Structures are given as C-alpha cells and as structure tokens.
Amino acid sequence: MAKETPQDKSTNQILIEQLMLNVGKISAIIEKQGQSIFGHKNLLSNNEINDYSLEFLELLTMLLHAGEKVDRRGAEYKALRQFFANFSQQIQVRGGDMDEFVRYVHFLQSTFLENLETDKSVSFEKSREILLLLGMIFNDIILEVFHIYLESKEKTIQAQQEELKQTSTPITEIWDGVLTLPIIGSLDSSRTMIVMEKLLSRIESDRARVVVIDVTGVMAIDSQVSHHLIQMIRATGLMGATAILTGIRPEIARALTSLNIDLSSVTTRSKLSEGLKEAFRQLSIEVSRPGK
Amino acid sequence: MIEGIHLTPIGDGNVLLEPGEGLDPSNPEAMVAPVLDFLQHNEANRLVYDLKSVRLIDEVYYAWLTKLNATCRIANVEMVTVNMQPAAAYALSLTLNQTPPFTCALNIHHLR
C-alpha cells in the first residue's frame, strides 16, 4: 500500500495533522501571546488563558473533522463562533479593548501559518488552500466579534440616552403648589412624552397649582418644539394648574414669531425669578424681608 | 335620575357631577336637558364635573363635555372639571387645537 503524500490529503487533514503534531508548541505560543495581550491588564488570569487556548484548539479540530468543506451552518462552526462571542464579551465586560481581541485572533491565524511554513512537504497549492480556509474562518470570527461589540456599544448608548432623558428634566417643587421645570437642550417627541408624563404626575401628586417652565436652556426652537411646548402648557391647564413660560431668549422669541406661533394665551415672563414672582402673585403669596 | 350620571348639590351653589359606567357620551342630547333641569331646580351657579373615574377623554367624550358646557353657559352656570387624570390630560392635549371652553381645576378644594 502506497504511503499517502501531503498532496493526496485534504486541506483539513493537513491542518489536523499539523495540530496533532505540534499541539504542545502551538498551545504554548498561543498561551504566551494571550498572556502578553490579556495578562498585563489583568483581563484574564493565566488559568483562563490556558483554558481558552485549549478550548479553541479543541473546537477548531472538531470543525476540521466535521467535513471536507467547512459548513458555516454546521454545529461545529456555530460552536466556534459562539466560543469567540463569549470570549470577546468577557474581555469587554472586564474593560478590554476590541483592538486587543482582534490582535489576538490575528495572532492565532498567523501561528498556524508560521507552523505550516516549517513543513516543507506541503505544496504551494495546498498552502494556498489552507491559507484561504484559515482566512475564511478567522475573518468570520472577527466579523462576529465586531457585530457583538457594536451591539453592546449600541445598547450602552441607548441606556445612556435613556438615563440622560430621565435625569435632564428635574421637576422641583420650589414652593408649596409651585413646580419648576427647566428644559435644557432640544425637545423632541420622545422627550416631550417623558417630560409630560413626569410633569402631569407631579401636578397630581404634589397638588401643584402653578408650573414654571423655564426654557433658558433651549438653544434652538422649531415648529415641532414649540408645538410640544404648547401641548405641555395645555395639558398642564387641563390638570387644573397654570403654566408660566420663562426664559424666552430674544432669538427664540424671533423664531416663534417667524413660525407664527401664538403664545398670547400663555403667561410668559423674562426670567425664572419673574416667573416665580408671578406664581406667588397668582397664589396670593407675599414674600417680604423680615422687619419690613 | 339620569342614567350614568350622579348629581349632588355640595353647597354654595355648587353641584357635583360624577359620571358612572352607564354614561353614553355619544348621545349628549338625551342628557343635557335633565342635567340643566337639576341645576336650575337647585339654583346652581357652578357645575363641578368630576373626571376622577374617566381614564381617557377621546373626541366623543370631549364633544359631550363641550356640549354640556355650552348648555350650562346659556343658563349662566359655570362648568369646572376636576381631577382630570394625567394620562387623560396628556392624550387630550395631543388632540386639542385650542384651550377648552370650560374651566379646569386640580380638585374640588382648588375651585376658585
């Protein structure tokens, strides 16, 4: 029986043999590099790095054993991708950079290629096939990890935006029955909904009679923002409270005029302090200095 | 007795209107006359409409409120709504294009 030459073997077989023959050497290199990338920031302990390296080699071998052609929908391929997904998530959770992880994945690929170079029996044709195979696997892994990274970043941004919306509109009971609502930034539909919901609940729970809405922090106003402001004032009125609009800067006033927004039915004052005085006047509250 | 409406004189010319389950706002004509009759009989000068149990004020319900208010005005009775729920106020403010013709107060203790 003739001996099988590397040229007769499939790409997978060659890679499996390379792995079997040099598993100790490859895993040692991978572990060492893993420690240099993840160890210095204490992202992973040595034991974790060793476990991950061994698991990776095991999953890769299983994938190569699964068939001549790598099946992207196969369980082995999914398991390898899942492994890297979990791995990258752990690195992210511990404050690691994406760059470090991608560098590590590239390193894994180059380790196999370097190992292949030492085997002179593998033809150029086979080397090319192996290179393509490894390229496909590792590129897929990087893409998968990149998607996970983006998803996680998007979730973080969304959570931060939500938090900002919740905290950027502090409604304060500045006096018995008087609420102040400073609006900073822009007022889009989703923010209006949150602000109105909070404001109307506070009117009900605090039994507020006057709400001073201060727009000093509103940098620009368009028809949508002014419409939302009017809605807010109207809803306040429906609850039985009076709204006083303060802090309308000259440029905002000019914009409102050019947008044909009629604020004649709304009580307005130049400053928050003037608004507060008006609220006191409406509630028949007199504030005087002691001794006067 | 008006179906779906409970009317109580609460003193000082005020009459409290509490809508119940049986109120049909789509048919205001059938209800305004008996309400006005009650108000005049009790020499009321203010109708206090309690919206505590009204979760949503849609166009039909709003039309009923404005119709009732218009009738009250003819009879020189002021209509004031009280206890409008935050969710109802929010939803109504989205559909309104103008200030409602009736007075709104936070609750019965805040009537001016």
mmCIF file of C-alpha atoms in Angstrom:
data_model
loop_
_atom_site.group_PDB
_atom_site.id
_atom_site.type_symbol
_atom_site.label_atom_id
_atom_site.label_comp_id
_atom_site.label_asym_id
_atom_site.label_seq_id
_atom_site.Cartn_x
_atom_site.Cartn_y
_atom_site.Cartn_z
ATOM 1 C CA MET A 1 0.000 0.000 0.000
ATOM 2 C CA ALA A 2 1.455 3.342 -1.080
ATOM 3 C CA LYS A 3 2.110 5.980 1.572
ATOM 4 C CA GLU A 4 -0.260 8.966 1.432
ATOM 5 C CA THR A 5 1.647 12.131 0.453
ATOM 6 C CA PRO A 6 0.617 15.643 1.671
ATOM 7 C CA GLN A 7 -0.574 16.313 -1.871
ATOM 8 C CA ASP A 8 -3.147 13.485 -1.601
ATOM 9 C CA LYS A 9 -4.501 14.736 1.690
ATOM 10 C CA SER A 10 -7.262 17.237 2.029
ATOM 11 C CA THR A 11 -6.671 20.730 3.425
ATOM 12 C CA ASN A 12 -8.491 19.785 6.630
ATOM 13 C CA GLN A 13 -6.415 16.669 7.077
ATOM 14 C CA ILE A 14 -3.154 18.570 6.707
ATOM 15 C CA LEU A 15 -4.278 21.123 9.262
ATOM 16 C CA ILE A 16 -5.440 18.438 11.697
ATOM 17 C CA GLU A 17 -2.106 16.654 11.393
ATOM 18 C CA GLN A 18 -0.258 19.909 11.929
ATOM 19 C CA LEU A 19 -2.323 20.485 15.023
ATOM 20 C CA MET A 20 -1.822 16.951 16.364
ATOM 21 C CA LEU A 21 1.925 17.009 15.788
ATOM 22 C CA ASN A 22 2.521 20.458 17.188
ATOM 23 C CA VAL A 23 -0.288 20.853 19.698
ATOM 24 C CA GLY A 24 2.114 21.425 22.574
ATOM 25 C CA LYS A 25 4.138 24.006 20.676
ATOM 26 C CA ILE A 26 1.071 25.799 19.236
ATOM 27 C CA SER A 27 -0.783 25.944 22.540
ATOM 28 C CA ALA A 28 2.360 27.199 24.305
ATOM 29 C CA ILE A 29 2.762 30.013 21.748
ATOM 30 C CA ILE A 30 -0.949 30.900 21.938
ATOM 31 C CA GLU A 31 -0.923 30.912 25.727
ATOM 32 C CA LYS A 32 2.212 33.041 25.841
ATOM 33 C CA GLN A 33 0.767 35.592 23.430
ATOM 34 C CA GLY A 34 -2.576 35.511 25.274
ATOM 35 C CA GLN A 35 -0.781 36.318 28.490
ATOM 36 C CA SER A 36 1.100 39.182 26.871
ATOM 37 C CA ILE A 37 -2.121 40.648 25.404
ATOM 38 C CA PHE A 38 -4.659 39.981 28.152
ATOM 39 C CA GLY A 39 -2.476 39.308 31.159
ATOM 40 C CA HIS A 40 -0.832 42.706 31.569
ATOM 41 C CA LYS A 41 -4.165 44.417 32.189
ATOM 42 C CA ASN A 42 -5.403 41.521 34.316
ATOM 43 C CA LEU A 43 -8.190 40.942 31.799
ATOM 44 C CA LEU A 44 -7.767 37.200 32.116
ATOM 45 C CA SER A 45 -5.922 35.013 34.604
ATOM 46 C CA ASN A 46 -3.280 32.559 33.371
ATOM 47 C CA ASN A 47 -5.632 29.664 34.019
ATOM 48 C CA GLU A 48 -8.379 31.301 31.973
ATOM 49 C CA ILE A 49 -5.961 31.989 29.094
ATOM 50 C CA ASN A 50 -4.806 28.355 29.135
ATOM 51 C CA ASP A 51 -8.388 27.078 29.260
ATOM 52 C CA TYR A 52 -9.425 29.327 26.382
ATOM 53 C CA SER A 53 -6.426 28.253 24.280
ATOM 54 C CA LEU A 54 -7.157 24.582 24.782
ATOM 55 C CA GLU A 55 -10.867 25.014 24.124
ATOM 56 C CA PHE A 56 -10.110 26.918 20.935
ATOM 57 C CA LEU A 57 -7.788 24.191 19.634
ATOM 58 C CA GLU A 58 -10.365 21.558 20.520
ATOM 59 C CA LEU A 59 -13.183 23.387 18.729
ATOM 60 C CA LEU A 60 -11.027 24.041 15.686
ATOM 61 C CA THR A 61 -10.088 20.364 15.477
ATOM 62 C CA MET A 62 -13.760 19.395 15.752
ATOM 63 C CA LEU A 63 -14.581 21.797 12.939
ATOM 64 C CA LEU A 64 -11.865 20.370 10.688
ATOM 65 C CA HIS A 65 -13.019 16.836 11.468
ATOM 66 C CA ALA A 66 -16.642 17.671 10.625
ATOM 67 C CA GLY A 67 -16.195 17.516 6.856
ATOM 68 C CA GLU A 68 -14.023 18.308 3.888
ATOM 69 C CA LYS A 69 -15.803 21.557 3.350
ATOM 70 C CA VAL A 70 -16.426 23.893 6.244
ATOM 71 C CA ASP A 71 -20.169 24.169 6.752
ATOM 72 C CA ARG A 72 -20.974 27.634 8.057
ATOM 73 C CA ARG A 73 -24.358 26.437 9.297
ATOM 74 C CA GLY A 74 -22.953 23.346 10.981
ATOM 75 C CA ALA A 75 -22.961 22.849 14.738
ATOM 76 C CA GLU A 76 -19.148 22.814 14.915
ATOM 77 C CA TYR A 77 -18.842 26.150 13.147
ATOM 78 C CA LYS A 78 -21.547 27.663 15.335
ATOM 79 C CA ALA A 79 -19.786 26.347 18.431
ATOM 80 C CA LEU A 80 -16.507 28.003 17.377
ATOM 81 C CA ARG A 81 -18.240 31.313 16.703
ATOM 82 C CA GLN A 82 -20.099 31.097 19.979
ATOM 83 C CA PHE A 83 -16.830 30.423 21.762
ATOM 84 C CA PHE A 84 -15.315 33.620 20.373
ATOM 85 C CA ALA A 85 -18.500 35.547 21.057
ATOM 86 C CA ASN A 86 -18.374 34.557 24.732
ATOM 87 C CA PHE A 87 -14.638 35.157 24.876
ATOM 88 C CA SER A 88 -14.920 38.680 23.430
ATOM 89 C CA GLN A 89 -17.863 39.522 25.702
ATOM 90 C CA GLN A 90 -15.809 38.535 28.716
ATOM 91 C CA ILE A 91 -12.934 40.733 27.545
ATOM 92 C CA GLN A 92 -15.338 43.663 27.040
ATOM 93 C CA VAL A 93 -17.014 43.196 30.410
ATOM 94 C CA ARG A 94 -13.593 43.363 32.046
ATOM 95 C CA GLY A 95 -12.768 46.600 30.263
ATOM 96 C CA GLY A 96 -10.652 45.216 27.435
ATOM 97 C CA ASP A 97 -10.326 46.803 24.015
ATOM 98 C CA MET A 98 -11.594 45.405 20.785
ATOM 99 C CA ASP A 99 -8.160 46.043 19.255
ATOM 100 C CA GLU A 100 -6.556 43.638 21.687
ATOM 101 C CA PHE A 101 -9.026 40.942 20.879
ATOM 102 C CA VAL A 102 -8.675 41.346 17.104
ATOM 103 C CA ARG A 103 -4.911 41.339 17.519
ATOM 104 C CA TYR A 104 -5.216 38.043 19.383
ATOM 105 C CA VAL A 105 -7.393 36.480 16.668
ATOM 106 C CA HIS A 106 -4.887 37.592 14.016
ATOM 107 C CA PHE A 107 -2.144 36.103 16.059
ATOM 108 C CA LEU A 108 -3.937 32.749 16.235
ATOM 109 C CA GLN A 109 -4.161 32.728 12.456
ATOM 110 C CA SER A 110 -0.508 33.640 11.952
ATOM 111 C CA THR A 111 0.575 30.921 14.408
ATOM 112 C CA PHE A 112 -0.966 28.284 12.151
ATOM 113 C CA LEU A 113 0.568 29.823 9.058
ATOM 114 C CA GLU A 114 4.021 30.015 10.596
ATOM 115 C CA ASN A 115 3.730 26.423 11.678
ATOM 116 C CA LEU A 116 2.746 25.459 8.147
ATOM 117 C CA GLU A 117 5.809 27.183 6.701
ATOM 118 C CA THR A 118 8.069 24.822 8.644
ATOM 119 C CA ASP A 119 6.503 21.818 6.891
ATOM 120 C CA LYS A 120 8.289 21.698 3.547
ATOM 121 C CA SER A 121 6.266 18.697 2.346
ATOM 122 C CA VAL A 122 3.125 20.808 1.832
ATOM 123 C CA SER A 123 2.893 22.086 -1.734
ATOM 124 C CA PHE A 124 2.260 25.668 -2.730
ATOM 125 C CA GLU A 125 -1.217 24.692 -3.943
ATOM 126 C CA LYS A 126 -2.153 23.134 -0.601
ATOM 127 C CA SER A 127 -0.635 26.036 1.320
ATOM 128 C CA ARG A 128 -2.838 28.381 -0.652
ATOM 129 C CA GLU A 129 -5.937 26.323 0.127
ATOM 130 C CA ILE A 130 -5.045 26.247 3.813
ATOM 131 C CA LEU A 131 -4.461 29.986 3.783
ATOM 132 C CA LEU A 132 -7.884 30.553 2.214
ATOM 133 C CA LEU A 133 -9.573 28.228 4.700
ATOM 134 C CA LEU A 134 -7.940 29.869 7.704
ATOM 135 C CA GLY A 135 -8.668 33.301 6.262
ATOM 136 C CA MET A 136 -12.353 32.474 5.925
ATOM 137 C CA ILE A 137 -12.657 31.047 9.438
ATOM 138 C CA PHE A 138 -10.788 33.848 11.163
ATOM 139 C CA ASN A 139 -12.417 36.619 9.140
ATOM 140 C CA ASP A 140 -15.820 35.237 10.113
ATOM 141 C CA ILE A 141 -14.757 35.174 13.728
ATOM 142 C CA ILE A 142 -13.579 38.797 13.591
ATOM 143 C CA LEU A 143 -16.830 39.862 11.913
ATOM 144 C CA GLU A 144 -18.891 38.041 14.528
ATOM 145 C CA VAL A 145 -16.945 39.621 17.344
ATOM 146 C CA PHE A 146 -17.226 43.012 15.695
ATOM 147 C CA HIS A 147 -21.032 42.662 15.476
ATOM 148 C CA ILE A 148 -21.225 41.731 19.134
ATOM 149 C CA TYR A 149 -19.044 44.692 20.001
ATOM 150 C CA LEU A 150 -21.251 47.074 18.003
ATOM 151 C CA GLU A 151 -24.431 45.650 19.542
ATOM 152 C CA SER A 152 -23.027 46.079 23.004
ATOM 153 C CA LYS A 153 -21.945 49.669 22.250
ATOM 154 C CA GLU A 154 -25.395 50.478 20.845
ATOM 155 C CA LYS A 155 -27.037 49.077 23.966
ATOM 156 C CA THR A 156 -24.751 51.200 26.128
ATOM 157 C CA ILE A 157 -25.525 54.335 24.103
ATOM 158 C CA GLN A 158 -29.269 53.641 24.291
ATOM 159 C CA ALA A 159 -29.097 53.096 28.039
ATOM 160 C CA GLN A 160 -27.116 56.318 28.473
ATOM 161 C CA GLN A 161 -29.588 58.260 26.321
ATOM 162 C CA GLU A 162 -32.448 56.882 28.381
ATOM 163 C CA GLU A 163 -30.721 57.841 31.609
ATOM 164 C CA LEU A 164 -29.973 61.302 30.261
ATOM 165 C CA LYS A 165 -33.623 61.778 29.293
ATOM 166 C CA GLN A 166 -34.732 60.748 32.760
ATOM 167 C CA THR A 167 -32.304 62.988 34.589
ATOM 168 C CA SER A 168 -32.127 66.005 32.286
ATOM 169 C CA THR A 169 -35.531 67.312 33.307
ATOM 170 C CA PRO A 170 -35.601 67.745 37.050
ATOM 171 C CA ILE A 171 -39.031 68.829 38.244
ATOM 172 C CA THR A 172 -38.736 70.566 41.577
ATOM 173 C CA GLU A 173 -41.393 71.759 43.976
ATOM 174 C CA ILE A 174 -39.898 75.155 44.671
ATOM 175 C CA TRP A 175 -42.777 76.284 46.877
ATOM 176 C CA ASP A 176 -45.974 74.699 48.124
ATOM 177 C CA GLY A 177 -48.024 74.193 44.993
ATOM 178 C CA VAL A 178 -45.352 75.634 42.665
ATOM 179 C CA LEU A 179 -43.325 73.360 40.388
ATOM 180 C CA THR A 180 -40.368 74.396 38.237
ATOM 181 C CA LEU A 181 -39.437 72.585 35.078
ATOM 182 C CA PRO A 182 -36.184 73.722 33.474
ATOM 183 C CA ILE A 183 -35.854 72.445 29.924
ATOM 184 C CA ILE A 184 -32.307 72.095 28.627
ATOM 185 C CA GLY A 185 -31.417 71.095 25.096
ATOM 186 C CA SER A 186 -33.923 70.132 22.461
ATOM 187 C CA LEU A 187 -37.453 68.882 22.932
ATOM 188 C CA ASP A 188 -38.266 66.050 20.571
ATOM 189 C CA SER A 189 -41.395 63.889 20.630
ATOM 190 C CA SER A 190 -39.991 61.111 22.781
ATOM 191 C CA ARG A 191 -38.544 63.531 25.326
ATOM 192 C CA THR A 192 -41.775 65.539 25.404
ATOM 193 C CA MET A 193 -43.657 62.354 26.227
ATOM 194 C CA ILE A 194 -41.361 61.580 29.163
ATOM 195 C CA VAL A 195 -41.357 65.170 30.434
ATOM 196 C CA MET A 196 -45.134 65.491 30.157
ATOM 197 C CA GLU A 197 -45.725 62.174 31.857
ATOM 198 C CA LYS A 198 -43.488 63.193 34.758
ATOM 199 C CA LEU A 199 -44.899 66.705 34.951
ATOM 200 C CA LEU A 200 -48.560 65.663 34.948
ATOM 201 C CA SER A 201 -47.932 63.008 37.593
ATOM 202 C CA ARG A 202 -46.154 65.571 39.751
ATOM 203 C CA ILE A 203 -49.006 68.059 39.343
ATOM 204 C CA GLU A 204 -51.374 65.378 40.601
ATOM 205 C CA SER A 205 -49.200 64.081 43.453
ATOM 206 C CA ASP A 206 -47.962 67.497 44.665
ATOM 207 C CA ARG A 207 -51.326 69.167 44.066
ATOM 208 C CA ALA A 208 -49.448 71.859 42.176
ATOM 209 C CA ARG A 209 -51.329 74.929 41.079
ATOM 210 C CA VAL A 210 -48.618 76.673 39.123
ATOM 211 C CA VAL A 211 -45.864 75.245 36.912
ATOM 212 C CA VAL A 212 -42.996 77.493 35.856
ATOM 213 C CA ILE A 213 -41.497 76.119 32.632
ATOM 214 C CA ASP A 214 -38.072 77.643 32.069
ATOM 215 C CA VAL A 215 -36.664 77.444 28.544
ATOM 216 C CA THR A 216 -33.437 79.389 29.161
ATOM 217 C CA GLY A 217 -31.513 76.219 28.273
ATOM 218 C CA VAL A 218 -33.315 75.680 24.972
ATOM 219 C CA MET A 219 -30.797 76.685 22.329
ATOM 220 C CA ALA A 220 -32.992 76.479 19.255
ATOM 221 C CA ILE A 221 -36.677 76.208 18.606
ATOM 222 C CA ASP A 222 -38.555 74.948 15.592
ATOM 223 C CA SER A 223 -42.246 74.412 14.909
ATOM 224 C CA GLN A 224 -42.125 70.915 16.405
ATOM 225 C CA VAL A 225 -40.520 72.070 19.649
ATOM 226 C CA SER A 226 -42.932 74.989 20.008
ATOM 227 C CA HIS A 227 -45.836 72.649 19.314
ATOM 228 C CA HIS A 228 -44.600 70.355 22.080
ATOM 229 C CA LEU A 229 -44.291 73.302 24.449
ATOM 230 C CA ILE A 230 -47.862 74.370 23.737
ATOM 231 C CA GLN A 231 -49.043 70.781 24.251
ATOM 232 C CA MET A 232 -47.298 70.719 27.603
ATOM 233 C CA ILE A 233 -48.855 74.004 28.654
ATOM 234 C CA ARG A 234 -52.295 72.828 27.501
ATOM 235 C CA ALA A 235 -52.011 69.526 29.374
ATOM 236 C CA THR A 236 -50.969 71.449 32.493
ATOM 237 C CA GLY A 237 -54.070 73.607 32.125
ATOM 238 C CA LEU A 238 -56.295 70.556 31.704
ATOM 239 C CA MET A 239 -54.994 69.231 35.002
ATOM 240 C CA GLY A 240 -56.133 72.461 36.609
ATOM 241 C CA ALA A 241 -52.734 74.092 37.030
ATOM 242 C CA THR A 242 -51.419 77.269 35.412
ATOM 243 C CA ALA A 243 -48.267 77.238 33.323
ATOM 244 C CA ILE A 244 -45.851 80.180 33.217
ATOM 245 C CA LEU A 245 -43.261 80.155 30.474
ATOM 246 C CA THR A 246 -39.975 81.855 31.349
ATOM 247 C CA GLY A 247 -36.533 82.407 29.857
ATOM 248 C CA ILE A 248 -37.546 83.002 26.246
ATOM 249 C CA ARG A 249 -34.373 84.487 24.771
ATOM 250 C CA PRO A 250 -34.662 87.136 22.003
ATOM 251 C CA GLU A 251 -33.618 84.707 19.270
ATOM 252 C CA ILE A 252 -36.207 82.175 20.464
ATOM 253 C CA ALA A 253 -38.875 84.899 20.527
ATOM 254 C CA ARG A 254 -37.904 85.899 16.989
ATOM 255 C CA ALA A 255 -38.081 82.275 15.861
ATOM 256 C CA LEU A 256 -41.516 81.860 17.453
ATOM 257 C CA THR A 257 -42.775 84.967 15.658
ATOM 258 C CA SER A 258 -41.461 83.813 12.309
ATOM 259 C CA LEU A 259 -43.078 80.415 12.877
ATOM 260 C CA ASN A 260 -46.431 82.174 13.534
ATOM 261 C CA ILE A 261 -46.690 80.565 16.952
ATOM 262 C CA ASP A 262 -49.283 82.354 19.050
ATOM 263 C CA LEU A 263 -48.343 82.454 22.714
ATOM 264 C CA SER A 264 -50.844 85.160 23.600
ATOM 265 C CA SER A 265 -52.850 82.771 25.766
ATOM 266 C CA VAL A 266 -49.716 81.720 27.658
ATOM 267 C CA THR A 267 -48.384 83.656 30.623
ATOM 268 C CA THR A 268 -44.735 84.463 29.882
ATOM 269 C CA ARG A 269 -42.020 86.129 31.939
ATOM 270 C CA SER A 270 -38.454 87.030 31.045
ATOM 271 C CA LYS A 271 -36.663 85.191 33.836
ATOM 272 C CA LEU A 272 -37.295 82.274 36.146
ATOM 273 C CA SER A 273 -37.337 84.674 39.138
ATOM 274 C CA GLU A 274 -40.023 86.766 37.438
ATOM 275 C CA GLY A 275 -41.987 83.607 36.774
ATOM 276 C CA LEU A 276 -41.740 82.692 40.414
ATOM 277 C CA LYS A 277 -43.000 86.148 41.422
ATOM 278 C CA GLU A 278 -45.952 85.696 39.062
ATOM 279 C CA ALA A 279 -46.667 82.280 40.597
ATOM 280 C CA PHE A 280 -46.680 83.857 44.063
ATOM 281 C CA ARG A 281 -48.970 86.613 42.829
ATOM 282 C CA GLN A 282 -51.406 84.044 41.415
ATOM 283 C CA LEU A 283 -51.379 82.134 44.688
ATOM 284 C CA SER A 284 -51.696 85.374 46.717
ATOM 285 C CA ILE A 285 -48.408 84.686 48.459
ATOM 286 C CA GLU A 286 -46.454 87.652 49.705
ATOM 287 C CA VAL A 287 -42.729 87.339 50.300
ATOM 288 C CA SER A 288 -41.178 90.126 52.351
ATOM 289 C CA ARG A 289 -37.873 90.775 54.138
ATOM 290 C CA PRO A 290 -38.037 90.308 57.906
ATOM 291 C CA GLY A 291 -38.565 93.583 59.762
ATOM 292 C CA LYS A 292 -40.182 95.334 56.813
ATOM 293 C CA MET B 1 -82.353 60.114 37.932
ATOM 294 C CA ILE B 2 -80.196 60.404 34.821
ATOM 295 C CA GLU B 3 -78.627 57.195 33.585
ATOM 296 C CA GLY B 4 -74.860 57.129 34.107
ATOM 297 C CA ILE B 5 -74.792 60.470 35.933
ATOM 298 C CA HIS B 6 -74.902 61.177 39.637
ATOM 299 C CA LEU B 7 -75.637 64.765 40.680
ATOM 300 C CA THR B 8 -75.144 66.065 44.221
ATOM 301 C CA PRO B 9 -75.606 69.633 45.482
ATOM 302 C CA ILE B 10 -72.497 70.361 47.583
ATOM 303 C CA GLY B 11 -73.318 73.847 48.838
ATOM 304 C CA ASP B 12 -72.564 77.432 47.821
ATOM 305 C CA GLY B 13 -74.421 76.919 44.565
ATOM 306 C CA ASN B 14 -72.127 74.073 43.508
ATOM 307 C CA VAL B 15 -73.391 70.821 42.080
ATOM 308 C CA LEU B 16 -71.071 67.828 41.741
ATOM 309 C CA LEU B 17 -71.470 65.641 38.668
ATOM 310 C CA GLU B 18 -69.978 62.164 38.918
ATOM 311 C CA PRO B 19 -70.142 60.155 35.697
ATOM 312 C CA GLY B 20 -70.786 56.457 36.081
ATOM 313 C CA GLU B 21 -70.455 53.338 33.967
ATOM 314 C CA GLY B 22 -73.782 53.849 32.208
ATOM 315 C CA LEU B 23 -72.893 57.263 30.766
ATOM 316 C CA ASP B 24 -73.172 57.364 26.987
ATOM 317 C CA PRO B 25 -71.201 60.405 25.753
ATOM 318 C CA SER B 26 -72.201 59.702 22.166
ATOM 319 C CA ASN B 27 -75.725 60.844 22.957
ATOM 320 C CA PRO B 28 -75.356 64.231 24.697
ATOM 321 C CA GLU B 29 -78.776 65.474 23.631
ATOM 322 C CA ALA B 30 -80.511 62.983 25.887
ATOM 323 C CA MET B 31 -78.534 64.078 28.947
ATOM 324 C CA VAL B 32 -78.024 67.836 28.817
ATOM 325 C CA ALA B 33 -81.668 68.775 29.383
ATOM 326 C CA PRO B 34 -82.150 66.688 32.569
ATOM 327 C CA VAL B 35 -78.788 67.946 33.927
ATOM 328 C CA LEU B 36 -79.775 71.554 33.288
ATOM 329 C CA ASP B 37 -83.146 70.882 34.865
ATOM 330 C CA PHE B 38 -81.402 69.616 38.014
ATOM 331 C CA LEU B 39 -79.057 72.628 38.083
ATOM 332 C CA GLN B 40 -81.880 75.129 37.742
ATOM 333 C CA HIS B 41 -84.003 73.308 40.271
ATOM 334 C CA ASN B 42 -81.143 73.572 42.777
ATOM 335 C CA GLU B 43 -80.307 77.173 41.835
ATOM 336 C CA ALA B 44 -76.753 76.150 40.984
ATOM 337 C CA ASN B 45 -74.206 78.614 39.652
ATOM 338 C CA ARG B 46 -71.418 76.080 39.155
ATOM 339 C CA LEU B 47 -71.308 72.516 37.867
ATOM 340 C CA VAL B 48 -68.288 70.584 39.109
ATOM 341 C CA TYR B 49 -67.601 67.703 36.731
ATOM 342 C CA ASP B 50 -65.505 65.049 38.461
ATOM 343 C CA LEU B 51 -63.243 63.272 35.965
ATOM 344 C CA LYS B 52 -61.558 61.030 38.524
ATOM 345 C CA SER B 53 -63.002 57.845 37.050
ATOM 346 C CA VAL B 54 -62.521 58.887 33.411
ATOM 347 C CA ARG B 55 -59.362 57.211 32.121
ATOM 348 C CA LEU B 56 -59.488 58.551 28.583
ATOM 349 C CA ILE B 57 -61.086 61.588 27.050
ATOM 350 C CA ASP B 58 -61.479 60.955 23.352
ATOM 351 C CA GLU B 59 -63.160 63.161 20.762
ATOM 352 C CA VAL B 60 -66.629 61.820 21.590
ATOM 353 C CA TYR B 61 -66.207 62.416 25.301
ATOM 354 C CA TYR B 62 -64.713 65.857 24.679
ATOM 355 C CA ALA B 63 -67.681 66.741 22.438
ATOM 356 C CA TRP B 64 -70.026 65.735 25.279
ATOM 357 C CA LEU B 65 -68.103 67.962 27.726
ATOM 358 C CA THR B 66 -68.189 70.975 25.393
ATOM 359 C CA LYS B 67 -71.882 70.440 24.682
ATOM 360 C CA LEU B 68 -72.657 70.301 28.388
ATOM 361 C CA ASN B 69 -70.527 73.399 28.996
ATOM 362 C CA ALA B 70 -72.305 75.338 26.237
ATOM 363 C CA THR B 71 -75.673 74.446 27.747
ATOM 364 C CA CYS B 72 -74.508 75.478 31.215
ATOM 365 C CA ARG B 73 -73.291 78.837 29.908
ATOM 366 C CA ILE B 74 -76.685 79.551 28.410
ATOM 367 C CA ALA B 75 -78.140 79.012 31.873
ATOM 368 C CA ASN B 76 -75.423 81.162 33.485
ATOM 369 C CA VAL B 77 -73.815 78.173 35.170
ATOM 370 C CA GLU B 78 -70.033 77.825 35.128
ATOM 371 C CA MET B 79 -68.702 74.353 34.378
ATOM 372 C CA VAL B 80 -65.460 73.257 36.020
ATOM 373 C CA THR B 81 -63.779 69.913 35.512
ATOM 374 C CA VAL B 82 -61.784 68.488 38.402
ATOM 375 C CA ASN B 83 -59.495 65.502 38.950
ATOM 376 C CA MET B 84 -58.525 65.013 35.329
ATOM 377 C CA GLN B 85 -56.145 62.059 35.274
ATOM 378 C CA PRO B 86 -52.591 62.683 33.968
ATOM 379 C CA ALA B 87 -52.971 60.114 31.195
ATOM 380 C CA ALA B 88 -56.294 61.612 30.097
ATOM 381 C CA ALA B 89 -54.813 65.153 30.143
ATOM 382 C CA TYR B 90 -51.840 64.001 28.113
ATOM 383 C CA ALA B 91 -53.952 62.247 25.482
ATOM 384 C CA LEU B 92 -56.390 65.131 25.255
ATOM 385 C CA SER B 93 -53.631 67.736 24.875
ATOM 386 C CA LEU B 94 -52.402 65.890 21.798
ATOM 387 C CA THR B 95 -55.737 66.229 20.032
ATOM 388 C CA LEU B 96 -56.753 69.721 21.153
ATOM 389 C CA ASN B 97 -56.046 72.722 18.978
ATOM 390 C CA GLN B 98 -57.282 75.286 21.446
ATOM 391 C CA THR B 99 -57.835 75.813 25.126
ATOM 392 C CA PRO B 100 -61.018 74.063 26.296
ATOM 393 C CA PRO B 101 -64.020 76.397 26.781
ATOM 394 C CA PHE B 102 -64.612 75.131 30.325
ATOM 395 C CA THR B 103 -62.510 75.760 33.435
ATOM 396 C CA CYS B 104 -60.211 73.021 34.728
ATOM 397 C CA ALA B 105 -59.239 72.706 38.396
ATOM 398 C CA LEU B 106 -56.942 70.249 40.080
ATOM 399 C CA ASN B 107 -59.582 69.062 42.536
ATOM 400 C CA ILE B 108 -62.660 70.209 44.345
ATOM 401 C CA HIS B 109 -60.604 72.025 47.015
ATOM 402 C CA HIS B 110 -58.921 74.146 44.385
ATOM 403 C CA LEU B 111 -62.048 75.717 42.932
ATOM 404 C CA ARG B 112 -61.506 79.435 42.605
#
